[in-house]
XYZ file of C-alpha atoms in Angstrom:
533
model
C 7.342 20.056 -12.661
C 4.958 20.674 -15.659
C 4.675 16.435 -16.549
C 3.996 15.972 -13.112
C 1.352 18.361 -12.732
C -0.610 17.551 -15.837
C -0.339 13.674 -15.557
C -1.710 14.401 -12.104
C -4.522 16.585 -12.983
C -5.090 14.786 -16.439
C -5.509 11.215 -14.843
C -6.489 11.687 -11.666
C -8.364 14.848 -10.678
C -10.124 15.101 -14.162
C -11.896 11.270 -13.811
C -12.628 11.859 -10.292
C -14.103 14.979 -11.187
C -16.085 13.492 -14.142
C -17.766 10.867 -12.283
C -18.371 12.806 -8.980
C -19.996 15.687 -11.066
C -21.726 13.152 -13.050
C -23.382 11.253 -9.997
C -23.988 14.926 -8.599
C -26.173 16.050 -11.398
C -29.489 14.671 -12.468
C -31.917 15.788 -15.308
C -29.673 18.658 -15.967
C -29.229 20.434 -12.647
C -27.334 19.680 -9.020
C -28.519 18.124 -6.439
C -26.397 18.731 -3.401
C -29.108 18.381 -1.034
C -28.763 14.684 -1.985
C -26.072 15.018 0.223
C -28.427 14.728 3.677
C -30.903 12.337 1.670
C -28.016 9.524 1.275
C -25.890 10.001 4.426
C -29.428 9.493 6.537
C -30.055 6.389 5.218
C -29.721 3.789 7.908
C -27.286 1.405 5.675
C -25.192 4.453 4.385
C -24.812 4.817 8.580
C -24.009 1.749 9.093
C -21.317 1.722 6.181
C -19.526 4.962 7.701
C -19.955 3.296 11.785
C -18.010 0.221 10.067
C -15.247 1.649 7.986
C -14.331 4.346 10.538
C -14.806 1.440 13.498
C -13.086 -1.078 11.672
C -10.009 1.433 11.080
C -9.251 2.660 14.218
C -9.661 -1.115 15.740
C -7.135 -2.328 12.761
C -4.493 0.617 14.062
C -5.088 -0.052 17.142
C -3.969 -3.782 16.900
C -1.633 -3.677 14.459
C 0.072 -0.949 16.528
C 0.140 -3.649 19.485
C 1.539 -6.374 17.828
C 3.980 -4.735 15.504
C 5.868 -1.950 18.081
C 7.764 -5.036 20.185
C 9.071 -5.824 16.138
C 9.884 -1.923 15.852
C 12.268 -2.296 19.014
C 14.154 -5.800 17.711
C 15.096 -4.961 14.390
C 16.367 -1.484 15.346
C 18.189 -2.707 18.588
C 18.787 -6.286 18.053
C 21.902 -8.139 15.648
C 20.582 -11.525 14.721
C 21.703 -13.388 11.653
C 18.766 -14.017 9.131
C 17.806 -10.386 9.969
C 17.788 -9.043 6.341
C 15.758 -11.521 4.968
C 13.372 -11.624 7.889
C 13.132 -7.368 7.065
C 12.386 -8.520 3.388
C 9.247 -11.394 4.724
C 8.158 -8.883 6.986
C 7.787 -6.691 4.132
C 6.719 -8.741 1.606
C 2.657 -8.767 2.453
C 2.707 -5.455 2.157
C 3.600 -5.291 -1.541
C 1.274 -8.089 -1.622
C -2.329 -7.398 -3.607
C -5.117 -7.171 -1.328
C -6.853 -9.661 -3.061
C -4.331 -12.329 -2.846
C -4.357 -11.203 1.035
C -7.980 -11.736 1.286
C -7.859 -14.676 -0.499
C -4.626 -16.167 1.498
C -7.165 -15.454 5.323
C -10.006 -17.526 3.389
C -7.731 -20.238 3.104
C -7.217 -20.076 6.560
C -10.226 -19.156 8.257
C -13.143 -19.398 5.816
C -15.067 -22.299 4.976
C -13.248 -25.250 4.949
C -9.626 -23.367 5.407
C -6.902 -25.125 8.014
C -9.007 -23.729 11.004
C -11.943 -25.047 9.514
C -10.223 -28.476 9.120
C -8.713 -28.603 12.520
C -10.827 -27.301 15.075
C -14.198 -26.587 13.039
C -13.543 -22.486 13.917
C -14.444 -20.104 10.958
C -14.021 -16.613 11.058
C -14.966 -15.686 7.336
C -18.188 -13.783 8.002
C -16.168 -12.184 11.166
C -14.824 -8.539 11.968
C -11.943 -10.682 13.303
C -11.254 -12.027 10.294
C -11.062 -8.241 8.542
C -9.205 -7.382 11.616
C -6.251 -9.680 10.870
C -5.865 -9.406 7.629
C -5.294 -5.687 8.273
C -3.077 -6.688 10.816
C -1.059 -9.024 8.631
C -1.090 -6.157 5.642
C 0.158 -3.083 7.442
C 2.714 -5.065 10.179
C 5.460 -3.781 7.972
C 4.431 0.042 8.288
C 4.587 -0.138 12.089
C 8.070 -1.887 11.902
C 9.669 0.330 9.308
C 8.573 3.766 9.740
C 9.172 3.319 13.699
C 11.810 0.795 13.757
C 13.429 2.906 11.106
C 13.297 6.026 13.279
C 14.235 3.945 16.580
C 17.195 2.404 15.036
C 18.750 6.060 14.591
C 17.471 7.650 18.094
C 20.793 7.782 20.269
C 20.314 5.062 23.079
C 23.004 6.830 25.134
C 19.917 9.344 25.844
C 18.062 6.865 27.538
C 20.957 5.031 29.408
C 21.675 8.151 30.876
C 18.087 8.382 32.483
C 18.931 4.380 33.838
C 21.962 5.583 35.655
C 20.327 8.698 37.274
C 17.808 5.926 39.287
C 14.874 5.481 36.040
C 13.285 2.314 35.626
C 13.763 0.895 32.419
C 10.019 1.445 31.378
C 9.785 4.999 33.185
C 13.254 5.520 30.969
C 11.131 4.319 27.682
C 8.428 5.906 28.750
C 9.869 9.674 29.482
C 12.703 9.481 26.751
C 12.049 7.489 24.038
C 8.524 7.268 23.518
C 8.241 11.515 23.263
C 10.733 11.244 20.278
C 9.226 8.304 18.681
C 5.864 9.879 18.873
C 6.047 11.542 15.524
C 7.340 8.434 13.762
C 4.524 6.148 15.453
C 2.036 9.294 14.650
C 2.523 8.800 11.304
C 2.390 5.217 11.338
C -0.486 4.848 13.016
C -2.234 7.552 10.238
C -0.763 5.435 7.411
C -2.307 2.165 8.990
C -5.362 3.865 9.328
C -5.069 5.411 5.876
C -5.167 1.953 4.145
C -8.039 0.279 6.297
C -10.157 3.283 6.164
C -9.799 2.711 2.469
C -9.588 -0.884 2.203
C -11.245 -2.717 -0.361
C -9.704 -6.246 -1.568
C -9.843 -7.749 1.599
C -13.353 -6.594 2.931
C -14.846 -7.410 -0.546
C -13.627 -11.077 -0.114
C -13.326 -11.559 3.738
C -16.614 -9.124 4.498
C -19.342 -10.990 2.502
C -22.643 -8.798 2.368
C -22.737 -8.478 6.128
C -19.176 -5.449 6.074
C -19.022 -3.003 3.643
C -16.607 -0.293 3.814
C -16.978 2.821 2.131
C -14.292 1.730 -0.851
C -16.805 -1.705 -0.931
C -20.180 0.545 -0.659
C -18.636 3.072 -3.627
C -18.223 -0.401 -5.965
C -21.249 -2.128 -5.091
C -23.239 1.202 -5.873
C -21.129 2.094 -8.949
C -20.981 -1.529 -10.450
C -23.868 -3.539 -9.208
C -26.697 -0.924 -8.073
C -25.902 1.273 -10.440
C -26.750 4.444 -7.976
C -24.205 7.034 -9.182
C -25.234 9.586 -7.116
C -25.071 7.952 -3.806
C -21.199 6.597 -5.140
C -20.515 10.142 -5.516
C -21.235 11.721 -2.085
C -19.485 8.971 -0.441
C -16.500 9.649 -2.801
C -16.739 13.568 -1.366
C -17.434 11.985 1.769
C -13.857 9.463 1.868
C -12.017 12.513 -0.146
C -12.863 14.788 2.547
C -11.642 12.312 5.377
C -8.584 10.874 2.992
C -7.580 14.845 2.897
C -7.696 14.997 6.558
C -5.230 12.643 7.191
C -2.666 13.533 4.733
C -2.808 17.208 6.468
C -1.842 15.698 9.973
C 0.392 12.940 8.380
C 2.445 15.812 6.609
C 2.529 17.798 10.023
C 3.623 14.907 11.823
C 6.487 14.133 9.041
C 7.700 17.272 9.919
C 7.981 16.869 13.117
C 9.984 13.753 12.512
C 12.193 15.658 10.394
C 13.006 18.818 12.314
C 12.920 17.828 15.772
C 14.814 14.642 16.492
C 18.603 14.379 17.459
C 19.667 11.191 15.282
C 22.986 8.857 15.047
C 24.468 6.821 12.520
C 21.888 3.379 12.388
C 24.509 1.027 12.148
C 25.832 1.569 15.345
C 22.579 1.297 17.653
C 22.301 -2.407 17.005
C 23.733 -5.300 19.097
C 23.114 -9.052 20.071
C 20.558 -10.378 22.374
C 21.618 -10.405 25.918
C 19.451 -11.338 29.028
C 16.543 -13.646 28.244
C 14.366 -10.633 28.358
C 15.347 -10.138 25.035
C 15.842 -13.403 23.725
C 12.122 -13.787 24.614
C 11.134 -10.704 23.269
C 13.224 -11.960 19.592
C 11.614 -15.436 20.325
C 8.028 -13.592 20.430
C 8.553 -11.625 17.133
C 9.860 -14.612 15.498
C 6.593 -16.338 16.685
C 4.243 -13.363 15.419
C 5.473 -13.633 12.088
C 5.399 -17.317 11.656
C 2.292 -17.656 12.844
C 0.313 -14.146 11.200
C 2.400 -13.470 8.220
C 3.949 -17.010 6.998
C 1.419 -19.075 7.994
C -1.663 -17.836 5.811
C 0.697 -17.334 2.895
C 1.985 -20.979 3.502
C -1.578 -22.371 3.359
C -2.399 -20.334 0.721
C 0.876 -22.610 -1.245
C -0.931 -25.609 0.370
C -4.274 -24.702 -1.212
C -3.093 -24.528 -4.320
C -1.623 -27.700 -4.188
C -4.512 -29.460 -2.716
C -5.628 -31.204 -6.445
C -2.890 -34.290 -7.478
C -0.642 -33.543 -10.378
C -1.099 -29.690 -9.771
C -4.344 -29.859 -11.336
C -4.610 -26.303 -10.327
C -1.908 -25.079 -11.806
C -2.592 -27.395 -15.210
C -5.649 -25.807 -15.509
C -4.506 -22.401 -15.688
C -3.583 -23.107 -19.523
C -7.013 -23.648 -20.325
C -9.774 -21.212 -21.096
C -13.145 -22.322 -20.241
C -15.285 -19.385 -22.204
C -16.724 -18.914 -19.066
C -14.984 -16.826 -16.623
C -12.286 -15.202 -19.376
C -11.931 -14.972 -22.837
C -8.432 -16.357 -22.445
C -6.629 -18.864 -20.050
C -6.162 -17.199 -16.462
C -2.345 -18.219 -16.984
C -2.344 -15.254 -19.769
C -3.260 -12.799 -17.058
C 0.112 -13.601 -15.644
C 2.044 -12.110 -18.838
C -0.730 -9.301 -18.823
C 0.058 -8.092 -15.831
C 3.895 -8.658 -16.034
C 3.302 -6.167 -19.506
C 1.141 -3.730 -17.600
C 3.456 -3.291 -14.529
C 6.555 -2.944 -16.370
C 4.946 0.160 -18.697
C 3.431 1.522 -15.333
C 6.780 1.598 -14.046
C 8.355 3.106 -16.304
C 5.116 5.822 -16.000
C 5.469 6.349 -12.455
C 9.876 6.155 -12.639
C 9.377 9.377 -15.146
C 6.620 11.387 -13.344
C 7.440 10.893 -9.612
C 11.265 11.176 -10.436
C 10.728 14.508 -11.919
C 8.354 15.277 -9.314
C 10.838 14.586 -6.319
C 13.612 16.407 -8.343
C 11.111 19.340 -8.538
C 10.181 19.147 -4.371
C 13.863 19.068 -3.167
C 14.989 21.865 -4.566
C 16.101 24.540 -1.788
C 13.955 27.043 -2.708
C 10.909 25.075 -2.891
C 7.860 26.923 -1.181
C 4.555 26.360 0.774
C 2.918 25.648 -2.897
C 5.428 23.294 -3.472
C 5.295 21.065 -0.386
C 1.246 21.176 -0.989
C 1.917 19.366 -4.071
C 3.836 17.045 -1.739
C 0.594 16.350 -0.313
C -1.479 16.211 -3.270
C 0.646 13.422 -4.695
C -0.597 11.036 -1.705
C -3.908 11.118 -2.975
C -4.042 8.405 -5.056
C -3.465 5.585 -2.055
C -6.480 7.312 -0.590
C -9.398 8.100 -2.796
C -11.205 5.444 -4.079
C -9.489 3.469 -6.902
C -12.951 2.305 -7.875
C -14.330 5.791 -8.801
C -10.479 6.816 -10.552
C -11.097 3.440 -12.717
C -14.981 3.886 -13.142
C -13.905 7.976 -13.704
C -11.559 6.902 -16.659
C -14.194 5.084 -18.346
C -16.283 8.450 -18.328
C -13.840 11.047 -18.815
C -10.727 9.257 -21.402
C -13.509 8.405 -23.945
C -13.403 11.490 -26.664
C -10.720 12.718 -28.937
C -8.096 13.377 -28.362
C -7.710 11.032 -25.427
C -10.388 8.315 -26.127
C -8.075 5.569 -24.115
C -11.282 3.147 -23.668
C -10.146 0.415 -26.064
C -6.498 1.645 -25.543
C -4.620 -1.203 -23.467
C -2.585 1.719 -22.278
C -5.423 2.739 -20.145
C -4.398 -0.059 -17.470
C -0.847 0.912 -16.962
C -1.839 4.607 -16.355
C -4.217 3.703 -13.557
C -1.841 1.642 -12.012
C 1.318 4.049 -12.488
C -0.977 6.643 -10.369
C -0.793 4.202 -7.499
C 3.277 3.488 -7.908
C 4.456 7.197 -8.127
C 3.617 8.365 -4.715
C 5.970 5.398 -3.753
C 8.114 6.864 -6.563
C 8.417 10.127 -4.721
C 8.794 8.716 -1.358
C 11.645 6.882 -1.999
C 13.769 9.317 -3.813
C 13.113 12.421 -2.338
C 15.256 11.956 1.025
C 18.209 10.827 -1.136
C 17.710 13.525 -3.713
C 17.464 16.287 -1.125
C 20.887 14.838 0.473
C 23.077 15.393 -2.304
C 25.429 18.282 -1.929
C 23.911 21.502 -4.022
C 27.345 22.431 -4.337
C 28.330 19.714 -6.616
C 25.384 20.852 -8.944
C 26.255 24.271 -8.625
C 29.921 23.275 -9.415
C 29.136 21.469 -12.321
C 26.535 24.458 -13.919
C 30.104 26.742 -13.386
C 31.806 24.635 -15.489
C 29.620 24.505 -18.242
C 27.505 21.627 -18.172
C 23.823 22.202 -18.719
C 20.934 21.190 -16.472
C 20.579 17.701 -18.359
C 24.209 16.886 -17.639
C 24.428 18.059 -14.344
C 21.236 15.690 -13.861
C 23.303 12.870 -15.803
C 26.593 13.319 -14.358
C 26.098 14.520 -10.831
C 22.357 13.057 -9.390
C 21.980 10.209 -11.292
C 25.255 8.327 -9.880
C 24.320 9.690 -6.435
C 20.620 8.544 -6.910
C 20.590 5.214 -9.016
C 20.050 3.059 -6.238
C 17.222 4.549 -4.926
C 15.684 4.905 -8.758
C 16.467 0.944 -8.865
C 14.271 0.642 -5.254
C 11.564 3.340 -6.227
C 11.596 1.201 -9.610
C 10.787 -2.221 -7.693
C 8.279 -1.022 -5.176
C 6.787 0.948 -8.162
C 6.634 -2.834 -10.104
C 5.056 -4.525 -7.025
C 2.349 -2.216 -6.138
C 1.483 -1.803 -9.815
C 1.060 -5.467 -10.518
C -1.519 -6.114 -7.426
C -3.845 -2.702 -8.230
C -6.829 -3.754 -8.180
C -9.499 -1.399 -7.442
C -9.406 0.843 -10.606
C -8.171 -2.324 -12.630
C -11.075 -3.927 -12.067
C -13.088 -1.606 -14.245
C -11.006 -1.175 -16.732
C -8.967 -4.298 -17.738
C -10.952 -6.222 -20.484
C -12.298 -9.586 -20.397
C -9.692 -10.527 -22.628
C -6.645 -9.420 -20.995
C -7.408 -9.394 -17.151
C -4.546 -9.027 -14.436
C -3.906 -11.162 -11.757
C -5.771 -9.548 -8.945
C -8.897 -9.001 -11.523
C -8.543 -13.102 -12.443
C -8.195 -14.553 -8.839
C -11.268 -12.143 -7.790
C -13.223 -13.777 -10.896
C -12.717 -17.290 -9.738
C -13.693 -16.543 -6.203
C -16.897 -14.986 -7.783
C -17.461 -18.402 -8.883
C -18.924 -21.236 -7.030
C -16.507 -25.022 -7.375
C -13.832 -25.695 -6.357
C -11.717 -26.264 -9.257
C -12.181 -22.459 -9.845
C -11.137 -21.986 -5.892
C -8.248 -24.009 -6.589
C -7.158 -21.988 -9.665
C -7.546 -18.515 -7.522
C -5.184 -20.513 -4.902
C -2.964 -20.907 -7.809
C -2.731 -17.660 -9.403
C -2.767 -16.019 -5.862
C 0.521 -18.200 -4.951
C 2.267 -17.599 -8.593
C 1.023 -13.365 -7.410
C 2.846 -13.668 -4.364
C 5.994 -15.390 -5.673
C 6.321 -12.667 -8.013
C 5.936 -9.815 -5.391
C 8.089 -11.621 -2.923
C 10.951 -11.791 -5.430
C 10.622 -7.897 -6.381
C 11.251 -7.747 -2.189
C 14.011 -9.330 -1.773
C 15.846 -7.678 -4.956
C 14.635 -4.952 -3.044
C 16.324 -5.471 0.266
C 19.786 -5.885 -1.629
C 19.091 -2.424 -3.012
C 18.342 -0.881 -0.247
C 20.397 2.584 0.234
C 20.381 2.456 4.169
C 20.004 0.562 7.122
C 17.263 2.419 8.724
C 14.517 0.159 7.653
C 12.249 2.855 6.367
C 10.661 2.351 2.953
């Protein structure tokens, strides 16, 4: 648990604590009264109204359209379902910025509802709204449609033959024991838009700013460290606050549920209330998850000859050092030595949380390691410019620096993924094995590692995916002549013409090709049929 523990508090809470204490202090002493001085401003107000407005309207929605999705892949048999799991799932994985980038397409100045019907809803809410949406559908549909698909429906046919309604026989029954798995959906959902930065920096314009947004524009742009600092308290605080009550409520998933073998639960259609319920998910997702991604394709094919794609190879001395098709190898390099990062610390990390006798401390560390999807990637990246810039860890002109930003982001999803299947294997087999001779390295060798390989392989993939579309703390750091994909395609967007819109269509598409392959190797991977991640 030691590597864990000190990657953690070397590379995460040490930068945050660098540039929060550094915004904090001026001409040698602290100013926490700054506090009240910066969240009274009228625009700092408006910023915290938005973000927390913006969230709960996102959950909210996304809750709507994605529970009916929940119920059909956990009760419903339909061919195609596996890879329709795996395009649910793929915008997700996706980089914000190529999601942001695939809704301008869409619904920003001439996009296809532009074209069509002259309707624009770039400068919008809406426009945030649905991107969230189209981002977090796959939360809603795996964490409760994983949970759903193992709840024993005998429970609730039992209610139907005593005289219940179907919907009074959902409503008392099943909804009480899905409430902890739609709980912590709903927190996760709200999580990521509270934080959300890609898509309102490219969808928002200077009219919505959330608090990830406000932290950049201050840190980069204005150059006000310590207003960037009390609203990195001030997201910390509220970030914190949800991890507490998701943790309770994954608890209450985990201790209080009576649960049956997934593979049985599932069957075919029958009545056309549920073919039109199938027909109505199969709508949602063509029309909010494969059509923006499909006009983002068209986009980028919009110039003869792929002119787009042509001019990828060329560097311009303008907007890189370097052709934006090197970014693509960059960030193939960077993911692949984050993953590895994030395969070493959160596997020893997991191994670490499910042992038996792990305590209260323990599971607190459980917590901690969540941190990183929450607190602002912009003041981790800005805080390793500060803070990994003396002996012995000067990392500044390191190219390392990049894959240890992005490994912080890809071993939470490290943990989550092998910790259930680590804390199923039999203890006796360990314990067997230790009797016998073999040390703790072989029992880890011979004994978990069979057991746990495919979920390393899984934890190794999402690790990959979620790595190669950081973006927030990647933006500081990657230099201007290796930039990433997410850090390209936001360049070109910065830039008026089209032929640099074109190119950020391009690289967006080639993004998403690579993310939606890492899915689907994914989905054959996968160690069960609940659907979870």
């Amino acid at each position: 648990m030691a590597l864990p523990v000190a990657f953690f508090a070397l590379f995460f809470a040490w930068p945050v604590a660098a540039i929060t204490a550094r915004g904090l202090k001026a001409e040698g002493t602290w100013h926490l009264g700054r506090f009240a001085e910066v969240l009274g401003r009228s625009d700092i107000r408006h910023v915290l109204w938005f973000t927390t407005w913006q969230a709960l309207a996102s959950t909210a929605l996304t809750l709507l359209i994605a529970l009916p999705a929940a119920w059909v892949f956990a009760r419903l048999e339909f061919p195609g379902k596996q890879v329709l799991r795996a395009v649910v799932t793929v915008p997700f994985v996706l980089p914000t910025v190529v999601v942001g980038t695939a809704f301008l397409a869409l619904v920003g100045h001439g996009g296809l509802l532009d074209e069509l019907w002259g309707v624009r809803l770039d400068t919008t809410v809406w426009a945030i709204l649905l991107a969230h949406v189209f981002f977090n559908y796959a939360v809603v549909v795996r964490t409760v449609g994983g949970l759903w698909g193992q709840l024993d429906p005998r429970q609730e046919e039992a209610a139907r033959m005593l005289g219940a309604s179907p919907l009074r026989a959902w409503r008392r029954v099943t909804l009480p024991a899905l409430a902890p798995a739609v709980a912590a959906a709903a927190l996760m959902v709200f999580l990521f838009t509270f934080t959300s930065f890609g898509v309102v920096q490219i969808l928002g314009g200077p009219t919505f700013s959330t608090l990830e947004v406000e932290i950049y524009r201050q840190t980069s742009e204005v150059f006000d460290l310590t207003t960037a600092a009390v609203l990195t308290l001030v997201q910390f605080a509220a970030v914190g606050a949800i991890l507490a009550v998701h943790a309770w409520t994954v608890r209450r998933r985990e201790t209080a549920l009576r649960l049956v073998d997934a593979s049985g639960t599932a069957r075919r259609p029958r009545g056309a209330g549920q073919w039109a319920l199938l027909g109505g998910v199969l709508a949602t997702v063509a029309v909010l998850l494969v059509l923006p991604l499909g006009v983002l394709v068209r986009r980028s094919l919009d110039a003869p000859g792929f002119a787009y794609y042509r001019a990828l190879t060329d560097a311009d001395g303008g907007t890189f050092l370097v052709a934006p098709l090197h970014a693509v190898w960059t960030s193939l390099e960077y993911a692949v030595a984050a993953t590895g990062i994030a395969l070493v610390v959160g596997a020893l990390a997991a191994a670490a949380l499910a042992r038996r006798d792990a305590g209260r401390l323990m599971r607190g560390f459980d917590a901690l390691l969540m941190l990183p999807l929450g607190v602002s990637a912009v003041t981790v990246g800005f805080g390793f410019l500060i803070a990994l810039d003396e002996p012995p860890l000067d990392l500044r002109q390191s190219w390392f620096l990049v894959p240890l930003a992005q490994a912080l982001v890809g071993a939470p999803f490290v943990v989550r993924t092998m910790l259930p299947v680590l804390r199923a294997v039999d203890t006796r087999l360990r314990e067997a094995a230790a009797v016998l001779g073999a040390s703790p390295w072989r029992v880890w060798r011979e004994v978990d590692l069979p057991l746990v390989r495919r979920a390393l392989l899984v934890a190794a993939g999402f690790a990959f995916a979620v790595s190669l579309g950081e973006f927030g703390a990647t933006v500081f750091i990657a230099r201007p002549d290796n930039p990433t994909l997410p850090v390209a395609v936001a360049r070109l967007l910065s830039r008026p013409g089209e032929l640099n819109y074109g190119q950020a269509m391009a690289l967006s598409t080639i993004l998403m090709v690579v993310c939606a392959a890492a899915l689907l190797v994914l989905e054959r991977l996968r160690t069960d049929r609940t659907g979870e991640f």
